[in-house]
PDB file of C-alpha atoms in Angstrom:
ATOM      1  CA  UNK A 216      -0.071   0.499   0.251  1.00 55.00           C
ATOM      2  CA  UNK A 217       1.530   3.449  -1.369  1.00 58.00           C
ATOM      3  CA  UNK A 218       0.646   6.768   0.423  1.00 61.00           C
ATOM      4  CA  UNK A 219       0.079   9.617  -1.798  1.00 62.00           C
ATOM      5  CA  UNK A 220       2.313  11.673   0.573  1.00 65.00           C
ATOM      6  CA  UNK A 221       5.599  10.152  -1.009  1.00 62.00           C
ATOM      7  CA  UNK A 222       4.243  10.222  -4.266  1.00 63.00           C
ATOM      8  CA  UNK A 223       5.431  12.064  -7.950  1.00 65.00           C
ATOM      9  CA  UNK A 224       2.751  14.759  -8.974  1.00 62.00           C
ATOM     10  CA  UNK A 225       2.116  15.400 -12.263  1.00 58.00           C
ATOM     11  CA  UNK A 226       3.942  19.498 -12.815  1.00 58.00           C
ATOM     12  CA  UNK A 227       1.313  21.940 -13.597  1.00 58.00           C
ATOM     13  CA  UNK A 228       1.624  24.291 -16.152  1.00 58.00           C
ATOM     14  CA  UNK A 229       0.745  27.380 -15.870  1.00 64.00           C
ATOM     15  CA  UNK A 230       0.381  29.901 -18.810  1.00 69.00           C
ATOM     16  CA  UNK A 231       0.932  33.963 -18.553  1.00 80.00           C
ATOM     17  CA  UNK A 232      -2.045  35.565 -16.057  1.00 82.00           C
ATOM     18  CA  UNK A 233      -1.422  38.496 -18.582  1.00 83.00           C
ATOM     19  CA  UNK A 234      -2.082  36.203 -21.467  1.00 84.00           C
ATOM     20  CA  UNK A 235      -4.918  34.265 -20.282  1.00 86.00           C
ATOM     21  CA  UNK A 236      -6.590  37.509 -19.670  1.00 85.00           C
ATOM     22  CA  UNK A 237      -5.730  39.079 -23.193  1.00 85.00           C
ATOM     23  CA  UNK A 238      -7.113  36.408 -24.220  1.00 87.00           C
ATOM     24  CA  UNK A 239     -10.547  36.159 -22.035  1.00 85.00           C
ATOM     25  CA  UNK A 240     -11.427  39.855 -23.185  1.00 81.00           C
ATOM     26  CA  UNK A 241     -10.288  39.208 -26.669  1.00 81.00           C
ATOM     27  CA  UNK A 242     -13.138  36.611 -26.401  1.00 84.00           C
ATOM     28  CA  UNK A 243     -15.824  38.180 -24.333  1.00 79.00           C
ATOM     29  CA  UNK A 244     -15.000  41.523 -27.057  1.00 73.00           C
ATOM     30  CA  UNK A 245     -15.719  38.882 -30.039  1.00 75.00           C
ATOM     31  CA  UNK A 246     -18.759  37.134 -28.930  1.00 78.00           C
ATOM     32  CA  UNK A 247     -20.702  40.587 -27.008  1.00 76.00           C
ATOM     33  CA  UNK A 248     -19.418  43.109 -30.143  1.00 71.00           C
ATOM     34  CA  UNK A 249     -22.428  44.921 -30.276  1.00 70.00           C
ATOM     35  CA  UNK A 250     -22.348  45.479 -26.884  1.00 75.00           C
ATOM     36  CA  UNK A 251     -18.758  47.020 -26.448  1.00 74.00           C
ATOM     37  CA  UNK A 252     -18.246  48.312 -30.499  1.00 73.00           C
ATOM     38  CA  UNK A 253     -20.289  51.578 -29.795  1.00 78.00           C
ATOM     39  CA  UNK A 254     -18.389  52.269 -26.900  1.00 78.00           C
ATOM     40  CA  UNK A 255     -15.012  52.392 -29.228  1.00 78.00           C
ATOM     41  CA  UNK A 256     -15.366  55.626 -30.704  1.00 76.00           C
ATOM     42  CA  UNK A 257     -15.909  57.567 -27.447  1.00 80.00           C
ATOM     43  CA  UNK A 258     -13.527  56.507 -25.142  1.00 80.00           C
ATOM     44  CA  UNK A 259     -11.083  57.019 -27.236  1.00 79.00           C
ATOM     45  CA  UNK A 260     -11.995  60.810 -28.938  1.00 77.00           C
ATOM     46  CA  UNK A 261     -12.757  61.558 -24.615  1.00 78.00           C
ATOM     47  CA  UNK A 262      -8.259  60.010 -23.713  1.00 81.00           C
ATOM     48  CA  UNK A 263      -7.330  61.783 -27.125  1.00 80.00           C
ATOM     49  CA  UNK A 264      -8.728  65.248 -25.649  1.00 77.00           C
ATOM     50  CA  UNK A 265      -7.617  65.040 -22.315  1.00 77.00           C
ATOM     51  CA  UNK A 266      -4.290  64.512 -24.410  1.00 82.00           C
ATOM     52  CA  UNK A 267      -5.296  67.722 -25.913  1.00 78.00           C
ATOM     53  CA  UNK A 268      -5.695  69.288 -22.867  1.00 77.00           C
ATOM     54  CA  UNK A 269      -3.039  68.091 -20.633  1.00 80.00           C
ATOM     55  CA  UNK A 270      -0.384  69.735 -23.552  1.00 81.00           C
ATOM     56  CA  UNK A 271      -2.129  73.043 -23.318  1.00 77.00           C
ATOM     57  CA  UNK A 272      -2.319  73.105 -19.795  1.00 78.00           C
ATOM     58  CA  UNK A 273       1.749  72.419 -20.375  1.00 82.00           C
ATOM     59  CA  UNK A 274       2.399  74.944 -22.477  1.00 79.00           C
ATOM     60  CA  UNK A 275       0.910  77.647 -20.339  1.00 78.00           C
ATOM     61  CA  UNK A 276       2.568  76.319 -17.996  1.00 82.00           C
ATOM     62  CA  UNK A 277       5.955  76.608 -19.488  1.00 83.00           C
ATOM     63  CA  UNK A 278       5.056  79.945 -20.718  1.00 78.00           C
ATOM     64  CA  UNK A 279       5.034  79.287 -24.091  1.00 77.00           C
ATOM     65  CA  UNK A 280       1.138  79.988 -24.784  1.00 71.00           C
ATOM     66  CA  UNK A 281      -0.472  82.417 -23.216  1.00 71.00           C
ATOM     67  CA  UNK A 282      -4.579  81.959 -21.867  1.00 67.00           C
ATOM     68  CA  UNK A 283      -5.140  84.266 -24.897  1.00 65.00           C
ATOM     69  CA  UNK A 284      -4.232  82.697 -27.970  1.00 57.00           C
ATOM     70  CA  UNK A 285      -5.984  78.711 -26.720  1.00 55.00           C
ATOM     71  CA  UNK A 286      -9.068  78.274 -26.564  1.00 60.00           C
ATOM     72  CA  UNK A 287      -8.674  76.305 -23.770  1.00 60.00           C
ATOM     73  CA  UNK A 288     -11.986  76.108 -22.167  1.00 64.00           C
ATOM     74  CA  UNK A 289     -14.265  74.845 -24.859  1.00 64.00           C
ATOM     75  CA  UNK A 290     -11.637  72.003 -24.945  1.00 62.00           C
ATOM     76  CA  UNK A 291     -12.020  71.126 -21.385  1.00 64.00           C
ATOM     77  CA  UNK A 292     -15.405  70.808 -21.573  1.00 67.00           C
ATOM     78  CA  UNK A 293     -15.889  68.811 -23.965  1.00 67.00           C
ATOM     79  CA  UNK A 294     -13.451  66.719 -22.840  1.00 65.00           C
ATOM     80  CA  UNK A 295     -15.854  66.205 -19.636  1.00 68.00           C
ATOM     81  CA  UNK A 296     -19.053  67.825 -20.072  1.00 74.00           C
ATOM     82  CA  UNK A 297     -19.138  65.579 -23.421  1.00 76.00           C
ATOM     83  CA  UNK A 298     -18.291  62.379 -23.177  1.00 79.00           C
ATOM     84  CA  UNK A 299     -21.395  60.795 -21.982  1.00 82.00           C
ATOM     85  CA  UNK A 300     -23.533  62.718 -24.513  1.00 84.00           C
ATOM     86  CA  UNK A 301     -21.626  60.894 -27.449  1.00 84.00           C
ATOM     87  CA  UNK A 302     -21.883  57.633 -25.479  1.00 84.00           C
ATOM     88  CA  UNK A 303     -24.942  58.275 -25.680  1.00 86.00           C
ATOM     89  CA  UNK A 304     -25.889  59.163 -28.976  1.00 87.00           C
ATOM     90  CA  UNK A 305     -23.715  56.460 -29.814  1.00 87.00           C
ATOM     91  CA  UNK A 306     -25.583  53.472 -28.444  1.00 86.00           C
ATOM     92  CA  UNK A 307     -29.032  54.793 -28.915  1.00 89.00           C
ATOM     93  CA  UNK A 308     -28.159  55.436 -33.025  1.00 89.00           C
ATOM     94  CA  UNK A 309     -25.789  52.271 -33.582  1.00 88.00           C
ATOM     95  CA  UNK A 310     -29.002  50.269 -32.282  1.00 88.00           C
ATOM     96  CA  UNK A 311     -31.597  52.587 -34.246  1.00 91.00           C
ATOM     97  CA  UNK A 312     -29.694  53.680 -37.251  1.00 90.00           C
ATOM     98  CA  UNK A 313     -26.352  51.600 -37.528  1.00 89.00           C
ATOM     99  CA  UNK A 314     -27.353  47.735 -37.762  1.00 88.00           C
ATOM    100  CA  UNK A 315     -30.776  48.658 -39.919  1.00 92.00           C
ATOM    101  CA  UNK A 316     -30.039  50.803 -42.129  1.00 92.00           C
ATOM    102  CA  UNK A 317     -26.652  48.022 -42.921  1.00 90.00           C
ATOM    103  CA  UNK A 318     -29.248  45.559 -43.778  1.00 90.00           C
ATOM    104  CA  UNK A 319     -31.206  47.331 -45.725  1.00 93.00           C
ATOM    105  CA  UNK A 320     -28.628  48.423 -48.033  1.00 92.00           C
ATOM    106  CA  UNK A 321     -27.516  45.420 -48.470  1.00 91.00           C
ATOM    107  CA  UNK A 322     -30.935  44.493 -50.292  1.00 93.00           C
ATOM    108  CA  UNK A 323     -31.237  46.845 -51.852  1.00 93.00           C
ATOM    109  CA  UNK A 324     -27.439  47.349 -53.040  1.00 92.00           C
ATOM    110  CA  UNK A 325     -26.124  44.223 -53.339  1.00 90.00           C
ATOM    111  CA  UNK A 326     -24.186  45.399 -56.362  1.00 92.00           C
ATOM    112  CA  UNK A 327     -21.937  47.520 -54.266  1.00 90.00           C
ATOM    113  CA  UNK A 328     -18.876  46.146 -52.462  1.00 91.00           C
ATOM    114  CA  UNK A 329     -18.491  45.555 -49.059  1.00 89.00           C
ATOM    115  CA  UNK A 330     -16.133  48.790 -48.246  1.00 89.00           C
ATOM    116  CA  UNK A 331     -19.219  50.353 -49.686  1.00 91.00           C
ATOM    117  CA  UNK A 332     -21.353  49.298 -47.841  1.00 91.00           C
ATOM    118  CA  UNK A 333     -19.325  49.886 -44.569  1.00 91.00           C
ATOM    119  CA  UNK A 334     -18.267  53.006 -45.378  1.00 92.00           C
ATOM    120  CA  UNK A 335     -22.640  54.078 -45.920  1.00 93.00           C
ATOM    121  CA  UNK A 336     -23.339  52.175 -43.299  1.00 92.00           C
ATOM    122  CA  UNK A 337     -20.937  54.164 -40.833  1.00 92.00           C
ATOM    123  CA  UNK A 338     -21.453  57.557 -42.741  1.00 93.00           C
ATOM    124  CA  UNK A 339     -25.263  57.058 -42.139  1.00 94.00           C
ATOM    125  CA  UNK A 340     -24.246  56.744 -38.218  1.00 92.00           C
ATOM    126  CA  UNK A 341     -22.400  58.828 -38.140  1.00 92.00           C
ATOM    127  CA  UNK A 342     -24.854  61.247 -39.120  1.00 94.00           C
ATOM    128  CA  UNK A 343     -27.390  59.941 -36.868  1.00 94.00           C
ATOM    129  CA  UNK A 344     -24.581  60.556 -34.285  1.00 91.00           C
ATOM    130  CA  UNK A 345     -23.979  64.484 -35.086  1.00 91.00           C
ATOM    131  CA  UNK A 346     -27.485  64.996 -35.574  1.00 93.00           C
ATOM    132  CA  UNK A 347     -28.992  63.616 -32.374  1.00 91.00           C
ATOM    133  CA  UNK A 348     -25.514  65.591 -30.570  1.00 87.00           C
ATOM    134  CA  UNK A 349     -26.919  68.573 -32.653  1.00 88.00           C
ATOM    135  CA  UNK A 350     -30.204  68.203 -30.700  1.00 89.00           C
ATOM    136  CA  UNK A 351     -29.009  67.396 -27.827  1.00 85.00           C
ATOM    137  CA  UNK A 352     -26.017  70.204 -27.440  1.00 81.00           C
ATOM    138  CA  UNK A 353     -27.142  72.560 -29.206  1.00 84.00           C
ATOM    139  CA  UNK A 354     -23.858  74.477 -30.262  1.00 81.00           C
ATOM    140  CA  UNK A 355     -24.275  78.348 -30.438  1.00 83.00           C
ATOM    141  CA  UNK A 356     -21.497  78.781 -33.221  1.00 85.00           C
ATOM    142  CA  UNK A 357     -20.836  77.543 -36.955  1.00 87.00           C
ATOM    143  CA  UNK A 358     -18.125  76.443 -36.023  1.00 84.00           C
ATOM    144  CA  UNK A 359     -19.036  74.498 -32.481  1.00 80.00           C
ATOM    145  CA  UNK A 360     -21.789  72.995 -35.091  1.00 86.00           C
ATOM    146  CA  UNK A 361     -19.139  71.722 -37.403  1.00 88.00           C
ATOM    147  CA  UNK A 362     -17.310  70.601 -34.392  1.00 83.00           C
ATOM    148  CA  UNK A 363     -19.358  68.415 -33.423  1.00 84.00           C
ATOM    149  CA  UNK A 364     -20.378  67.229 -36.955  1.00 89.00           C
ATOM    150  CA  UNK A 365     -16.975  66.450 -37.438  1.00 89.00           C
ATOM    151  CA  UNK A 366     -17.566  64.590 -34.390  1.00 85.00           C
ATOM    152  CA  UNK A 367     -20.065  62.875 -34.707  1.00 87.00           C
ATOM    153  CA  UNK A 368     -18.804  61.379 -38.285  1.00 91.00           C
ATOM    154  CA  UNK A 369     -15.751  60.383 -37.240  1.00 89.00           C
ATOM    155  CA  UNK A 370     -17.442  58.297 -33.826  1.00 87.00           C
ATOM    156  CA  UNK A 371     -19.696  56.856 -36.581  1.00 89.00           C
ATOM    157  CA  UNK A 372     -17.008  55.216 -38.811  1.00 91.00           C
ATOM    158  CA  UNK A 373     -14.901  54.333 -36.000  1.00 88.00           C
ATOM    159  CA  UNK A 374     -17.838  52.503 -34.511  1.00 87.00           C
ATOM    160  CA  UNK A 375     -18.942  50.466 -36.955  1.00 89.00           C
ATOM    161  CA  UNK A 376     -15.370  50.187 -38.958  1.00 89.00           C
ATOM    162  CA  UNK A 377     -14.526  48.429 -35.228  1.00 84.00           C
ATOM    163  CA  UNK A 378     -17.645  46.614 -35.055  1.00 84.00           C
ATOM    164  CA  UNK A 379     -17.420  45.197 -39.004  1.00 85.00           C
ATOM    165  CA  UNK A 380     -14.003  43.722 -37.676  1.00 83.00           C
ATOM    166  CA  UNK A 381     -15.150  42.555 -34.557  1.00 75.00           C
ATOM    167  CA  UNK A 382     -17.807  40.669 -35.827  1.00 77.00           C
ATOM    168  CA  UNK A 383     -16.264  39.865 -39.217  1.00 71.00           C
ATOM    169  CA  UNK A 384     -13.824  37.502 -37.048  1.00 49.00           C
ATOM    170  CA  UNK A 385     -15.943  36.180 -34.669  1.00 46.00           C
ATOM    171  CA  UNK A 386     -18.276  34.800 -37.747  1.00 48.00           C
ATOM    172  CA  UNK A 387     -15.743  33.912 -40.232  1.00 43.00           C
ATOM    173  CA  UNK A 388     -16.110  30.409 -40.171  1.00 44.00           C
ATOM    174  CA  UNK A 389     -13.215  27.487 -40.746  1.00 42.00           C
ATOM    175  CA  UNK A 390     -12.189  27.798 -44.266  1.00 39.00           C
ATOM    176  CA  UNK A 391     -13.216  24.308 -45.942  1.00 42.00           C
ATOM    177  CA  UNK A 392     -10.999  23.632 -49.295  1.00 44.00           C
ATOM    178  CA  UNK A 393     -12.658  24.056 -52.567  1.00 46.00           C
ATOM    179  CA  UNK A 394     -14.535  20.442 -53.165  1.00 49.00           C
ATOM    180  CA  UNK A 395     -13.544  18.462 -56.369  1.00 49.00           C
ATOM    181  CA  UNK A 396     -16.619  18.043 -58.824  1.00 48.00           C
ATOM    182  CA  UNK A 397     -16.543  14.277 -60.716  1.00 48.00           C
TER     183      UNK A 397
END
């Protein structure tokens, strides 16, 4: 009778915790692309606006820029208070406009290329985000409205591109070799 105390166990192999977490996160993103894709561009624009704000503050503190030379207040206001309206409009327009428009365009224009369909769907999505942002924020000057329009279009195109890339990877079946006909 042997005791388990003296038995040698098999060596347990563990992968890197960071690699396993990265793999789990990417798998989650592929499965639930519709949940996370509308937030991608607003989050990226939020961080970009904050980086620009930090750079503006650093240049003002170093004396390179004067406060009169830079309209930093609108940048700070947009980077802080514009994030939530952009995120809200992005999610609403994604489910209400982008996905239905993509299906309608694919049915109405079957001869269009995939790139053309994706650009048109992203443009419709971006236009819907821009219009909803303009209705929600009500900019006072045409320059502010143009900036909101540009941000809405960029957000829509970026989100739609990310969504299509995530769903194309998830929906891509294993390639099978072509079968020969007898």
